[in-house]
Amino acid sequence: KEFNDALEGPTPGASAGTARNGAAFFAVCRGKVSEGIDFADKAGRCVVLTGIPYAPKADAKVRIKRSYLDANRNLNNGNGNLNLSGEEWYSQGAMRAVNQALGRVIRHRDDYGAVVLADERFAHGNVRAQLSVWLRPAVQP
């Protein structure tokens, strides 16, 4: 509610000197804000990612899932393709969260905004290849 109220403008009865003229909003990937609120148009003009949100490698669920996928990688999945490896699954999950967060600022064809990828790993080909197709041509080192 407070977020939506802030978007609507100054608090009723506020003096001219207290009117809101812009803001910075911080959130974490995989959190409620990165995947649940629409920041279309003036609600968001820039997103800065300061890292890639990999799940903790030491987490028991992550270790078990990776081991399972690695053990079953070569099993027939019915369509002639190999199953995901544990590493591919791990990377795919992190990059899904990245793409979800990046999509918060540019919501439709006529929307605009800046995307700042502030981590040198985004320059690596295997990471860039997992960015959304619409963003890849605009990524600069």
Coordinates of C-alpha atoms in Angstrom, one line a residue:
K1 CA 0.0 0.0 0.0
E2 CA 2.8 2.5 0.9
F3 CA 4.5 1.8 -2.4
N4 CA 1.4 2.5 -4.4
D5 CA 0.7 5.6 -2.4
A6 CA 4.2 6.9 -3.1
L7 CA 3.6 6.4 -6.8
E8 CA 0.4 8.4 -6.7
G9 CA 2.2 11.6 -5.6
P10 CA 2.6 13.7 -2.5
T11 CA 0.7 13.1 0.6
P12 CA -2.5 15.2 0.7
G13 CA -1.9 18.3 2.7
A14 CA 1.9 18.2 2.3
S15 CA 3.7 21.5 1.8
A16 CA 5.3 22.2 -1.6
G17 CA 8.8 21.6 -0.2
T18 CA 7.9 18.0 0.8
A19 CA 6.6 16.8 -2.6
R20 CA 8.2 13.7 -3.9
N21 CA 10.3 14.2 -7.0
G22 CA 12.0 10.8 -7.4
A23 CA 13.3 7.9 -5.5
A24 CA 15.6 4.9 -5.4
F25 CA 14.1 1.6 -4.5
F26 CA 16.2 -1.4 -3.5
A27 CA 15.2 -5.0 -3.6
V28 CA 16.7 -8.5 -3.9
C29 CA 16.3 -11.0 -6.7
R30 CA 13.8 -13.7 -6.1
G31 CA 12.0 -11.5 -3.5
K32 CA 8.4 -10.3 -3.7
V33 CA 9.3 -7.1 -5.5
S34 CA 11.5 -8.6 -8.2
E35 CA 8.7 -10.9 -9.3
G36 CA 5.4 -9.5 -8.2
I37 CA 5.0 -5.8 -8.7
D38 CA 4.6 -4.1 -12.1
F39 CA 7.0 -1.1 -12.5
A40 CA 5.8 -0.1 -15.9
D41 CA 6.2 3.4 -17.3
K42 CA 7.2 6.1 -14.7
A43 CA 7.1 3.6 -11.9
G44 CA 10.6 2.3 -12.8
R45 CA 13.2 3.7 -15.2
C46 CA 16.3 1.8 -14.1
V47 CA 17.3 -1.6 -12.7
V48 CA 20.8 -2.3 -11.4
L49 CA 21.9 -5.8 -10.9
T50 CA 25.0 -6.1 -8.7
G51 CA 25.4 -9.8 -9.0
I52 CA 23.9 -13.1 -10.2
P53 CA 21.6 -14.6 -7.6
Y54 CA 22.8 -18.1 -7.5
A55 CA 21.2 -20.3 -4.8
P56 CA 23.6 -21.3 -2.0
K57 CA 25.7 -24.2 -3.3
A58 CA 25.9 -25.7 0.1
D59 CA 22.1 -25.8 0.6
A60 CA 21.0 -29.5 1.0
K61 CA 18.2 -29.1 -1.6
V62 CA 20.5 -27.6 -4.1
R63 CA 23.2 -30.3 -3.6
I64 CA 20.6 -33.1 -3.9
K65 CA 19.0 -31.7 -7.0
R66 CA 22.3 -31.2 -8.7
S67 CA 23.4 -34.7 -7.9
Y68 CA 20.2 -36.2 -9.1
L69 CA 20.3 -34.3 -12.4
D70 CA 24.0 -35.3 -13.0
A71 CA 23.2 -38.9 -12.3
N72 CA 20.3 -38.9 -14.7
R73 CA 21.7 -36.7 -17.4
N74 CA 22.2 -39.4 -20.0
L75 CA 18.8 -41.1 -19.4
N76 CA 16.4 -41.0 -22.4
N77 CA 14.0 -38.1 -21.8
G78 CA 11.7 -39.1 -24.7
N79 CA 12.6 -36.4 -27.2
G80 CA 16.2 -37.4 -28.1
N81 CA 17.7 -34.5 -26.1
L82 CA 19.9 -34.8 -23.0
N83 CA 18.5 -33.9 -19.7
L84 CA 19.8 -30.8 -17.9
S85 CA 23.0 -31.3 -15.9
G86 CA 23.1 -30.1 -12.3
E87 CA 25.3 -27.1 -13.3
E88 CA 22.9 -26.2 -16.2
W89 CA 19.9 -26.3 -13.8
Y90 CA 21.8 -24.3 -11.2
S91 CA 22.8 -21.6 -13.7
Q92 CA 19.3 -21.5 -15.4
G93 CA 17.6 -20.8 -12.0
A94 CA 19.9 -17.9 -11.3
M95 CA 19.5 -16.4 -14.8
R96 CA 15.7 -16.9 -14.6
A97 CA 15.8 -14.6 -11.6
V98 CA 18.0 -12.1 -13.4
N99 CA 15.7 -12.0 -16.4
Q100 CA 12.6 -11.6 -14.1
A101 CA 14.3 -8.7 -12.3
L102 CA 15.4 -7.0 -15.6
G103 CA 11.8 -7.3 -16.9
R104 CA 10.5 -5.1 -14.1
V105 CA 11.7 -1.9 -15.7
I106 CA 10.7 -2.5 -19.3
R107 CA 7.2 -3.9 -19.4
H108 CA 5.9 -3.2 -22.9
R109 CA 7.1 -2.2 -26.4
D110 CA 6.8 1.5 -25.8
D111 CA 8.3 1.5 -22.3
Y112 CA 11.9 2.5 -21.7
G113 CA 14.5 2.3 -19.0
A114 CA 18.1 1.6 -18.2
V115 CA 19.5 -1.8 -17.3
V116 CA 22.9 -1.8 -15.5
L117 CA 24.6 -5.2 -15.2
A118 CA 27.2 -4.4 -12.5
D119 CA 29.0 -7.7 -12.4
E120 CA 31.9 -8.7 -14.7
R121 CA 30.3 -12.2 -15.1
F122 CA 27.7 -10.7 -17.4
A123 CA 30.4 -10.2 -20.0
H124 CA 31.0 -13.9 -20.2
G125 CA 29.4 -15.5 -23.3
N126 CA 27.7 -18.3 -21.4
V127 CA 26.0 -15.9 -19.1
R128 CA 25.1 -13.4 -21.8
A129 CA 23.5 -16.2 -23.8
Q130 CA 21.0 -16.8 -21.0
L131 CA 19.9 -13.2 -20.9
S132 CA 16.5 -12.4 -22.5
V133 CA 16.7 -12.2 -26.3
W134 CA 15.4 -8.6 -26.4
L135 CA 18.3 -7.5 -24.2
R136 CA 21.3 -9.3 -25.7
P137 CA 21.9 -6.9 -28.6
A138 CA 22.1 -3.9 -26.2
V139 CA 24.6 -5.4 -23.7
Q140 CA 27.9 -3.5 -23.8
P141 CA 31.1 -4.4 -22.0

